PDB file of C-alpha atoms in Angstrom:
ATOM      1  CA  MET A 819       0.000   0.000   0.000  1.00 46.00           C
ATOM      2  CA  SER A 820       2.836   2.366   0.902  1.00 42.00           C
ATOM      3  CA  ASP A 821       4.481   1.678  -2.490  1.00 47.00           C
ATOM      4  CA  CYS A 822       1.156   2.554  -4.173  1.00 43.00           C
ATOM      5  CA  LYS A 823       0.994   5.799  -2.260  1.00 42.00           C
ATOM      6  CA  CYS A 824       4.532   6.664  -3.297  1.00 40.00           C
ATOM      7  CA  VAL A 825       3.803   5.921  -6.947  1.00 37.00           C
ATOM      8  CA  CYS A 826       0.560   7.955  -6.825  1.00 40.00           C
ATOM      9  CA  SER A 827       2.343  10.814  -5.068  1.00 46.00           C
ATOM     10  CA  PHE A 828       5.091  10.774  -7.700  1.00 38.00           C
ATOM     11  CA  ILE A 829       2.559  10.805 -10.551  1.00 37.00           C
ATOM     12  CA  VAL A 830       0.516  13.615  -8.992  1.00 38.00           C
ATOM     13  CA  SER A 831       3.583  15.757  -8.290  1.00 45.00           C
ATOM     14  CA  GLY A 832       4.727  15.212 -11.886  1.00 46.00           C
ATOM     15  CA  ILE A 833       1.338  16.279 -13.218  1.00 38.00           C
ATOM     16  CA  VAL A 834       1.388  19.380 -11.015  1.00 36.00           C
ATOM     17  CA  ARG A 835       4.898  20.336 -12.195  1.00 44.00           C
ATOM     18  CA  CYS A 836       3.889  19.865 -15.835  1.00 40.00           C
ATOM     19  CA  THR A 837       0.686  21.821 -15.325  1.00 37.00           C
ATOM     20  CA  VAL A 838       2.500  24.723 -13.644  1.00 34.00           C
ATOM     21  CA  ARG A 839       5.159  24.725 -16.381  1.00 38.00           C
ATOM     22  CA  TRP A 840       2.477  24.664 -19.104  1.00 32.00           C
ATOM     23  CA  MET A 841       0.523  27.481 -17.457  1.00 35.00           C
ATOM     24  CA  LEU A 842       3.701  29.574 -17.178  1.00 30.00           C
ATOM     25  CA  LEU A 843       4.520  29.062 -20.850  1.00 29.00           C
ATOM     26  CA  PHE A 844       0.904  29.780 -21.799  1.00 31.00           C
ATOM     27  CA  SER A 845       0.873  33.002 -19.776  1.00 34.00           C
ATOM     28  CA  LEU A 846       4.121  34.183 -21.352  1.00 31.00           C
ATOM     29  CA  ALA A 847       2.656  33.574 -24.779  1.00 35.00           C
ATOM     30  CA  VAL A 848      -0.708  35.188 -24.012  1.00 35.00           C
ATOM     31  CA  ILE A 849       0.389  38.280 -22.076  1.00 31.00           C
ATOM     32  CA  PRO A 850       1.666  40.174 -25.156  1.00 35.00           C
ATOM     33  CA  TRP A 851      -1.593  39.399 -26.978  1.00 34.00           C
ATOM     34  CA  ALA A 852      -3.654  40.425 -23.961  1.00 35.00           C
ATOM     35  CA  ALA A 853      -1.794  43.717 -23.816  1.00 35.00           C
ATOM     36  CA  ALA A 854      -2.565  44.299 -27.478  1.00 39.00           C
ATOM     37  CA  TRP A 855      -6.257  43.484 -26.972  1.00 46.00           C
ATOM     38  CA  GLY A 856      -6.835  45.453 -23.798  1.00 55.00           C
ATOM     39  CA  GLY A 857      -4.125  48.115 -23.834  1.00 70.00           C
ATOM     40  CA  GLU A 858      -4.550  51.794 -24.609  1.00 89.00           C
ATOM     41  CA  SER A 859      -3.627  53.080 -28.076  1.00 95.00           C
ATOM     42  CA  THR A 860      -3.231  56.624 -29.375  1.00 96.00           C
ATOM     43  CA  ALA A 861      -3.719  57.782 -32.972  1.00 96.00           C
ATOM     44  CA  HIS A 862      -2.243  61.100 -34.115  1.00 97.00           C
ATOM     45  CA  ILE A 863      -3.939  63.267 -36.730  1.00 98.00           C
ATOM     46  CA  GLU A 864      -2.729  66.513 -38.290  1.00 98.00           C
ATOM     47  CA  ILE A 865      -5.377  68.949 -39.502  1.00 98.00           C
ATOM     48  CA  LYS A 866      -5.226  71.823 -41.974  1.00 98.00           C
ATOM     49  CA  LEU A 867      -8.107  74.258 -42.460  1.00 98.00           C
ATOM     50  CA  TYR A 868      -8.337  76.211 -45.721  1.00 98.00           C
ATOM     51  CA  GLU A 869     -10.526  78.959 -47.024  1.00 96.00           C
ATOM     52  CA  MET A 870     -13.289  77.325 -49.061  1.00 95.00           C
ATOM     53  CA  GLY A 871     -12.349  77.076 -52.748  1.00 92.00           C
ATOM     54  CA  SER A 872      -8.808  78.283 -52.061  1.00 94.00           C
ATOM     55  CA  THR A 873      -5.371  76.977 -51.133  1.00 95.00           C
ATOM     56  CA  GLN A 874      -4.971  79.654 -48.459  1.00 96.00           C
ATOM     57  CA  LEU A 875      -4.156  77.981 -45.151  1.00 98.00           C
ATOM     58  CA  LEU A 876      -6.027  79.714 -42.333  1.00 98.00           C
ATOM     59  CA  TYR A 877      -5.517  77.364 -39.361  1.00 98.00           C
ATOM     60  CA  GLU A 878      -3.666  74.227 -38.333  1.00 98.00           C
ATOM     61  CA  GLY A 879      -4.640  71.601 -35.825  1.00 97.00           C
ATOM     62  CA  SER A 880      -3.519  68.435 -34.084  1.00 97.00           C
ATOM     63  CA  ARG A 881      -5.663  65.658 -32.695  1.00 98.00           C
ATOM     64  CA  GLN A 882      -5.123  62.648 -30.462  1.00 98.00           C
ATOM     65  CA  GLU A 883      -7.610  59.782 -30.419  1.00 98.00           C
ATOM     66  CA  ILE A 884      -6.935  57.737 -27.291  1.00 98.00           C
ATOM     67  CA  THR A 885      -8.723  54.398 -27.336  1.00 97.00           C
ATOM     68  CA  GLY A 886      -9.005  52.558 -24.028  1.00 97.00           C
ATOM     69  CA  ASP A 887     -10.860  49.432 -22.960  1.00 96.00           C
ATOM     70  CA  GLU A 888     -14.224  51.187 -22.610  1.00 97.00           C
ATOM     71  CA  THR A 889     -13.885  54.734 -23.921  1.00 98.00           C
ATOM     72  CA  VAL A 890     -12.416  56.859 -26.697  1.00 98.00           C
ATOM     73  CA  THR A 891     -11.027  60.285 -25.776  1.00 98.00           C
ATOM     74  CA  VAL A 892     -10.493  62.784 -28.600  1.00 98.00           C
ATOM     75  CA  ARG A 893      -8.364  65.857 -27.871  1.00 98.00           C
ATOM     76  CA  THR A 894      -8.069  68.569 -30.527  1.00 98.00           C
ATOM     77  CA  GLN A 895      -6.227  71.874 -30.622  1.00 98.00           C
ATOM     78  CA  TYR A 896      -6.430  74.532 -33.332  1.00 98.00           C
ATOM     79  CA  ARG A 897      -3.964  77.355 -33.940  1.00 98.00           C
ATOM     80  CA  LYS A 898      -3.057  79.912 -36.540  1.00 96.00           C
ATOM     81  CA  PRO A 899      -0.064  78.817 -38.664  1.00 96.00           C
ATOM     82  CA  GLY A 900       3.018  79.193 -36.501  1.00 90.00           C
ATOM     83  CA  GLY A 901       0.953  80.712 -33.709  1.00 92.00           C
ATOM     84  CA  LYS A 902      -0.463  79.817 -30.326  1.00 93.00           C
ATOM     85  CA  THR A 903      -3.452  77.585 -29.654  1.00 97.00           C
ATOM     86  CA  ILE A 904      -6.745  79.406 -30.197  1.00 98.00           C
ATOM     87  CA  GLN A 905      -9.199  76.609 -29.429  1.00 98.00           C
ATOM     88  CA  SER A 906      -9.148  73.313 -27.543  1.00 98.00           C
ATOM     89  CA  ILE A 907     -11.736  70.517 -27.547  1.00 98.00           C
ATOM     90  CA  GLU A 908     -12.028  67.262 -25.605  1.00 98.00           C
ATOM     91  CA  THR A 909     -14.722  64.689 -26.324  1.00 98.00           C
ATOM     92  CA  VAL A 910     -15.177  61.328 -24.580  1.00 98.00           C
ATOM     93  CA  TYR A 911     -17.541  58.641 -25.846  1.00 98.00           C
ATOM     94  CA  GLY A 912     -18.189  54.941 -25.371  1.00 98.00           C
ATOM     95  CA  LYS A 913     -15.944  52.650 -27.383  1.00 97.00           C
ATOM     96  CA  ARG A 914     -18.696  50.135 -28.176  1.00 97.00           C
ATOM     97  CA  THR A 915     -21.882  52.156 -27.718  1.00 97.00           C
ATOM     98  CA  LEU A 916     -20.513  55.357 -29.345  1.00 98.00           C
ATOM     99  CA  ALA A 917     -22.692  57.222 -26.832  1.00 98.00           C
ATOM    100  CA  LEU A 918     -21.401  60.605 -25.725  1.00 98.00           C
ATOM    101  CA  ILE A 919     -19.978  60.811 -22.198  1.00 98.00           C
ATOM    102  CA  SER A 920     -18.656  64.370 -22.159  1.00 98.00           C
ATOM    103  CA  HIS A 921     -17.681  67.192 -24.487  1.00 98.00           C
ATOM    104  CA  GLN A 922     -15.877  70.448 -23.732  1.00 98.00           C
ATOM    105  CA  LEU A 923     -14.804  73.277 -26.034  1.00 98.00           C
ATOM    106  CA  GLU A 924     -13.012  76.506 -25.169  1.00 98.00           C
ATOM    107  CA  ASP A 925     -12.033  79.319 -27.506  1.00 98.00           C
ATOM    108  CA  LEU A 926      -9.014  81.082 -26.019  1.00 97.00           C
ATOM    109  CA  ARG A 927      -9.611  84.295 -27.965  1.00 96.00           C
ATOM    110  CA  SER A 928     -13.189  85.152 -26.995  1.00 96.00           C
ATOM    111  CA  GLY A 929     -13.719  82.965 -23.957  1.00 97.00           C
ATOM    112  CA  LEU A 930     -16.497  81.069 -25.715  1.00 97.00           C
ATOM    113  CA  ARG A 931     -17.147  77.864 -23.788  1.00 98.00           C
ATOM    114  CA  GLU A 932     -19.407  74.884 -24.247  1.00 98.00           C
ATOM    115  CA  LYS A 933     -19.782  71.774 -22.145  1.00 98.00           C
ATOM    116  CA  ILE A 934     -22.030  68.729 -22.485  1.00 98.00           C
ATOM    117  CA  VAL A 935     -22.238  65.908 -19.940  1.00 98.00           C
ATOM    118  CA  HIS A 936     -24.333  62.767 -20.407  1.00 98.00           C
ATOM    119  CA  ALA A 937     -25.171  60.770 -17.278  1.00 97.00           C
ATOM    120  CA  GLU A 938     -28.121  58.838 -15.868  1.00 96.00           C
ATOM    121  CA  GLY A 939     -30.307  59.369 -18.908  1.00 97.00           C
ATOM    122  CA  LYS A 940     -29.856  63.139 -18.928  1.00 98.00           C
ATOM    123  CA  VAL A 941     -27.784  65.576 -20.979  1.00 98.00           C
ATOM    124  CA  LYS A 942     -26.626  68.756 -19.254  1.00 98.00           C
ATOM    125  CA  ILE A 943     -25.576  71.579 -21.585  1.00 98.00           C
ATOM    126  CA  GLU A 944     -23.587  74.671 -20.581  1.00 98.00           C
ATOM    127  CA  PHE A 945     -22.761  77.513 -22.965  1.00 98.00           C
ATOM    128  CA  ARG A 946     -21.483  81.083 -23.081  1.00 97.00           C
ATOM    129  CA  GLU A 947     -20.636  83.184 -26.133  1.00 96.00           C
ATOM    130  CA  ASP A 948     -17.730  85.058 -24.531  1.00 94.00           C
ATOM    131  CA  ALA A 949     -15.894  85.549 -21.257  1.00 95.00           C
ATOM    132  CA  LYS A 950     -18.185  88.402 -20.191  1.00 94.00           C
ATOM    133  CA  GLU A 951     -21.311  86.245 -20.197  1.00 95.00           C
ATOM    134  CA  GLU A 952     -22.685  83.938 -17.538  1.00 95.00           C
ATOM    135  CA  LEU A 953     -22.984  80.261 -18.443  1.00 95.00           C
ATOM    136  CA  GLU A 954     -26.406  79.307 -19.771  1.00 97.00           C
ATOM    137  CA  THR A 955     -27.533  75.816 -18.745  1.00 97.00           C
ATOM    138  CA  GLU A 956     -30.136  73.386 -20.016  1.00 98.00           C
ATOM    139  CA  GLU A 957     -30.973  69.756 -19.355  1.00 98.00           C
ATOM    140  CA  LEU A 958     -32.407  67.370 -21.943  1.00 98.00           C
ATOM    141  CA  ARG A 959     -33.488  63.750 -21.874  1.00 98.00           C
ATOM    142  CA  TRP A 960     -30.888  61.503 -23.508  1.00 98.00           C
ATOM    143  CA  GLU A 961     -31.898  59.960 -26.855  1.00 96.00           C
ATOM    144  CA  ARG A 962     -30.062  57.010 -28.392  1.00 94.00           C
ATOM    145  CA  ASN A 963     -29.138  58.822 -31.616  1.00 96.00           C
ATOM    146  CA  MET A 964     -27.796  61.987 -29.963  1.00 98.00           C
ATOM    147  CA  ALA A 965     -24.371  63.072 -31.212  1.00 98.00           C
ATOM    148  CA  VAL A 966     -21.773  65.821 -31.189  1.00 98.00           C
ATOM    149  CA  SER A 967     -19.337  66.659 -33.976  1.00 96.00           C
ATOM    150  CA  MET A 968     -16.669  64.170 -32.822  1.00 97.00           C
ATOM    151  CA  THR A 969     -19.056  61.207 -32.725  1.00 98.00           C
ATOM    152  CA  ILE A 970     -20.511  61.682 -36.228  1.00 98.00           C
ATOM    153  CA  VAL A 971     -17.719  59.827 -38.066  1.00 98.00           C
ATOM    154  CA  PRO A 972     -17.710  56.815 -35.671  1.00 98.00           C
ATOM    155  CA  LEU A 973     -21.490  56.614 -36.081  1.00 98.00           C
ATOM    156  CA  LEU A 974     -21.139  56.672 -39.871  1.00 98.00           C
ATOM    157  CA  ARG A 975     -18.519  53.911 -39.692  1.00 98.00           C
ATOM    158  CA  SER A 976     -20.922  51.791 -37.651  1.00 97.00           C
ATOM    159  CA  ARG A 977     -23.606  52.300 -40.326  1.00 97.00           C
ATOM    160  CA  TRP A 978     -21.277  52.018 -43.324  1.00 98.00           C
ATOM    161  CA  ALA A 979     -23.255  49.240 -45.035  1.00 97.00           C
ATOM    162  CA  ASP A 980     -26.449  51.286 -44.719  1.00 97.00           C
ATOM    163  CA  VAL A 981     -24.729  54.380 -46.132  1.00 97.00           C
ATOM    164  CA  GLN A 982     -23.425  52.430 -49.120  1.00 97.00           C
ATOM    165  CA  ALA A 983     -26.903  50.995 -49.678  1.00 98.00           C
ATOM    166  CA  GLY A 984     -28.294  54.525 -49.952  1.00 97.00           C
ATOM    167  CA  LYS A 985     -30.070  54.507 -46.596  1.00 98.00           C
ATOM    168  CA  GLU A 986     -30.362  57.620 -44.460  1.00 98.00           C
ATOM    169  CA  VAL A 987     -28.731  57.957 -41.052  1.00 98.00           C
ATOM    170  CA  GLU A 988     -30.618  60.211 -38.638  1.00 98.00           C
ATOM    171  CA  ILE A 989     -28.926  61.892 -35.676  1.00 98.00           C
ATOM    172  CA  GLU A 990     -29.933  64.384 -33.018  1.00 98.00           C
ATOM    173  CA  LEU A 991     -27.027  66.825 -33.060  1.00 98.00           C
ATOM    174  CA  LEU A 992     -26.501  68.562 -29.713  1.00 98.00           C
ATOM    175  CA  VAL A 993     -26.000  72.286 -30.374  1.00 97.00           C
ATOM    176  CA  PRO A 994     -24.821  74.061 -27.195  1.00 97.00           C
ATOM    177  CA  SER A 995     -25.360  77.576 -28.592  1.00 95.00           C
ATOM    178  CA  ARG A 996     -29.053  76.739 -29.071  1.00 95.00           C
ATOM    179  CA  GLN A 997     -29.328  74.649 -25.897  1.00 96.00           C
ATOM    180  CA  GLU A 998     -31.090  71.890 -27.852  1.00 97.00           C
ATOM    181  CA  ALA A 999     -30.706  68.950 -30.213  1.00 98.00           C
ATOM    182  CA  ILE A1000     -31.458  69.401 -33.924  1.00 97.00           C
ATOM    183  CA  THR A1001     -32.329  66.501 -36.225  1.00 98.00           C
ATOM    184  CA  PHE A1002     -29.901  65.998 -39.114  1.00 98.00           C
ATOM    185  CA  ILE A1003     -29.988  63.463 -41.947  1.00 98.00           C
ATOM    186  CA  LEU A1004     -26.798  61.960 -43.390  1.00 98.00           C
ATOM    187  CA  LYS A1005     -26.724  60.017 -46.646  1.00 98.00           C
ATOM    188  CA  LYS A1006     -24.452  59.104 -49.543  1.00 98.00           C
ATOM    189  CA  ASP A1007     -24.095  61.971 -52.004  1.00 98.00           C
ATOM    190  CA  SER A1008     -21.436  60.933 -54.532  1.00 97.00           C
ATOM    191  CA  ALA A1009     -18.055  59.299 -55.092  1.00 98.00           C
ATOM    192  CA  ALA A1010     -14.759  61.154 -55.364  1.00 98.00           C
ATOM    193  CA  THR A1011     -10.991  60.868 -54.880  1.00 98.00           C
ATOM    194  CA  VAL A1012      -8.977  62.551 -52.111  1.00 97.00           C
ATOM    195  CA  LYS A1013      -5.179  62.224 -51.923  1.00 92.00           C
ATOM    196  CA  GLY A1014      -5.364  59.386 -54.430  1.00 96.00           C
ATOM    197  CA  GLN A1015      -7.861  57.430 -52.341  1.00 97.00           C
ATOM    198  CA  ALA A1016     -11.399  56.546 -53.366  1.00 98.00           C
ATOM    199  CA  VAL A1017     -13.919  58.154 -51.026  1.00 98.00           C
ATOM    200  CA  THR A1018     -17.651  58.268 -50.442  1.00 98.00           C
ATOM    201  CA  VAL A1019     -18.999  61.788 -50.062  1.00 98.00           C
ATOM    202  CA  ILE A1020     -21.682  61.927 -47.357  1.00 98.00           C
ATOM    203  CA  ILE A1021     -23.960  64.934 -47.148  1.00 98.00           C
ATOM    204  CA  MET A1022     -25.411  66.106 -43.841  1.00 98.00           C
ATOM    205  CA  GLU A1023     -28.450  68.396 -43.776  1.00 98.00           C
ATOM    206  CA  PRO A1024     -31.030  69.493 -41.213  1.00 97.00           C
ATOM    207  CA  ASP A1025     -34.240  67.495 -41.341  1.00 96.00           C
ATOM    208  CA  SER A1026     -36.246  70.722 -41.005  1.00 95.00           C
ATOM    209  CA  PHE A1027     -36.938  72.546 -44.272  1.00 93.00           C
ATOM    210  CA  ILE A1028     -36.846  75.897 -42.473  1.00 93.00           C
ATOM    211  CA  ILE A1029     -33.428  75.235 -40.904  1.00 92.00           C
ATOM    212  CA  ARG A1030     -32.126  74.015 -44.297  1.00 92.00           C
ATOM    213  CA  LEU A1031     -32.822  77.517 -45.619  1.00 92.00           C
ATOM    214  CA  LEU A1032     -30.495  78.915 -42.959  1.00 90.00           C
ATOM    215  CA  VAL A1033     -27.768  76.244 -42.758  1.00 90.00           C
ATOM    216  CA  ASP A1034     -25.679  75.064 -45.716  1.00 94.00           C
ATOM    217  CA  PRO A1035     -25.111  71.305 -46.040  1.00 97.00           C
ATOM    218  CA  LEU A1036     -21.964  69.679 -44.629  1.00 98.00           C
ATOM    219  CA  PHE A1037     -19.864  67.186 -46.589  1.00 98.00           C
ATOM    220  CA  PHE A1038     -17.788  64.300 -45.210  1.00 98.00           C
ATOM    221  CA  TYR A1039     -15.248  62.638 -47.535  1.00 98.00           C
ATOM    222  CA  MET A1040     -14.672  59.184 -46.048  1.00 98.00           C
ATOM    223  CA  ALA A1041     -12.275  56.570 -47.437  1.00 98.00           C
ATOM    224  CA  ASP A1042     -13.930  53.566 -49.039  1.00 98.00           C
ATOM    225  CA  ALA A1043     -11.177  51.337 -47.661  1.00 97.00           C
ATOM    226  CA  ALA A1044     -11.523  50.241 -44.039  1.00 97.00           C
ATOM    227  CA  PRO A1045     -11.359  51.754 -41.451  1.00 96.00           C
ATOM    228  CA  HIS A1046     -13.145  54.447 -43.513  1.00 98.00           C
ATOM    229  CA  ARG A1047     -11.135  57.387 -42.253  1.00 98.00           C
ATOM    230  CA  LEU A1048     -12.355  60.946 -42.706  1.00 98.00           C
ATOM    231  CA  LEU A1049      -9.907  62.465 -45.219  1.00 98.00           C
ATOM    232  CA  GLN A1050     -11.664  65.749 -45.921  1.00 98.00           C
ATOM    233  CA  TYR A1051     -14.576  67.831 -44.665  1.00 98.00           C
ATOM    234  CA  LYS A1052     -16.321  70.873 -46.110  1.00 98.00           C
ATOM    235  CA  GLY A1053     -18.699  73.076 -44.172  1.00 97.00           C
ATOM    236  CA  ARG A1054     -19.279  74.943 -40.926  1.00 96.00           C
ATOM    237  CA  THR A1055     -16.506  74.508 -38.357  1.00 97.00           C
ATOM    238  CA  SER A1056     -16.124  75.203 -34.650  1.00 96.00           C
ATOM    239  CA  VAL A1057     -13.280  77.623 -35.441  1.00 97.00           C
ATOM    240  CA  LYS A1058     -14.767  81.091 -35.753  1.00 96.00           C
ATOM    241  CA  LYS A1059     -13.221  84.202 -37.245  1.00 95.00           C
ATOM    242  CA  ASP A1060     -11.383  86.582 -34.926  1.00 94.00           C
ATOM    243  CA  ASP A1061     -14.501  88.752 -34.767  1.00 94.00           C
ATOM    244  CA  GLY A1062     -16.601  85.778 -33.656  1.00 93.00           C
ATOM    245  CA  ASP A1063     -18.433  85.168 -36.932  1.00 95.00           C
ATOM    246  CA  ASP A1064     -19.029  81.604 -38.088  1.00 95.00           C
ATOM    247  CA  GLN A1065     -17.133  80.318 -41.108  1.00 95.00           C
ATOM    248  CA  ASP A1066     -17.278  77.439 -43.551  1.00 97.00           C
ATOM    249  CA  LEU A1067     -13.899  75.885 -44.360  1.00 98.00           C
ATOM    250  CA  ARG A1068     -12.277  72.990 -46.185  1.00 98.00           C
ATOM    251  CA  VAL A1069     -10.573  70.719 -43.665  1.00 98.00           C
ATOM    252  CA  GLU A1070      -7.968  68.088 -44.569  1.00 98.00           C
ATOM    253  CA  TYR A1071      -6.736  65.286 -42.292  1.00 98.00           C
ATOM    254  CA  SER A1072      -3.387  63.439 -42.308  1.00 97.00           C
ATOM    255  CA  PHE A1073      -2.962  60.330 -40.178  1.00 96.00           C
ATOM    256  CA  GLY A1074       0.187  59.389 -38.322  1.00 87.00           C
ATOM    257  CA  GLY A1075       1.001  56.141 -36.593  1.00 67.00           C
ATOM    258  CA  SER A1076      -0.670  54.685 -33.514  1.00 63.00           C
ATOM    259  CA  LYS A1077       1.078  53.550 -30.371  1.00 60.00           C
TER     260      LYS A1077
END
């Protein structure tokens, strides 16, 4: 009986050693992959803003898209060529849901400020036109298709098959200056080429006929090849003129590496 116990003990200890060794090897092999799956990555984007229909460069910008396990944080800064930062924006949204979490914009020239926070089924909006004004606040009920400027392209990517099939994508665009959400329709407009790449041109217009009379359409030039990056944009921008007037610009995007 004692010999049996010794043999069994030897076999069990051998199995344990093999199991531990196998688990160690497995963990060493998996850890790099796990880091790649769950780790944070940052994409760098350079932005140039031109006068519409011209090659005159008016502003430059840089953007970081930081993708974590659950959220995407987009940080953007705009400046005059060779000058100081004039506007900064930070938007955070859900990686899988694409739902807005927070959005903040500050213009360093005028003191214009906007802030949107989504929590517990509510959207709180804060806005002021310049540094002399008090913040105006409003609270809205959260709707599934609510969006801000930085979440439009991810939403279009998620509906890419529908866009290519000619279907309309409806969003409720949160507009801090109006303290409300306005319904916009996005749909495929045409095909074109930007920087040698085939793109789909997507037009975005207000759903309301009356607002369409006041607001020109916006155009998104998105690469046909995955991941369908935004290569060019034409239309109203967050960057205002020095006197505070709105302006429509042509915006071009160049993508650097991710790390």
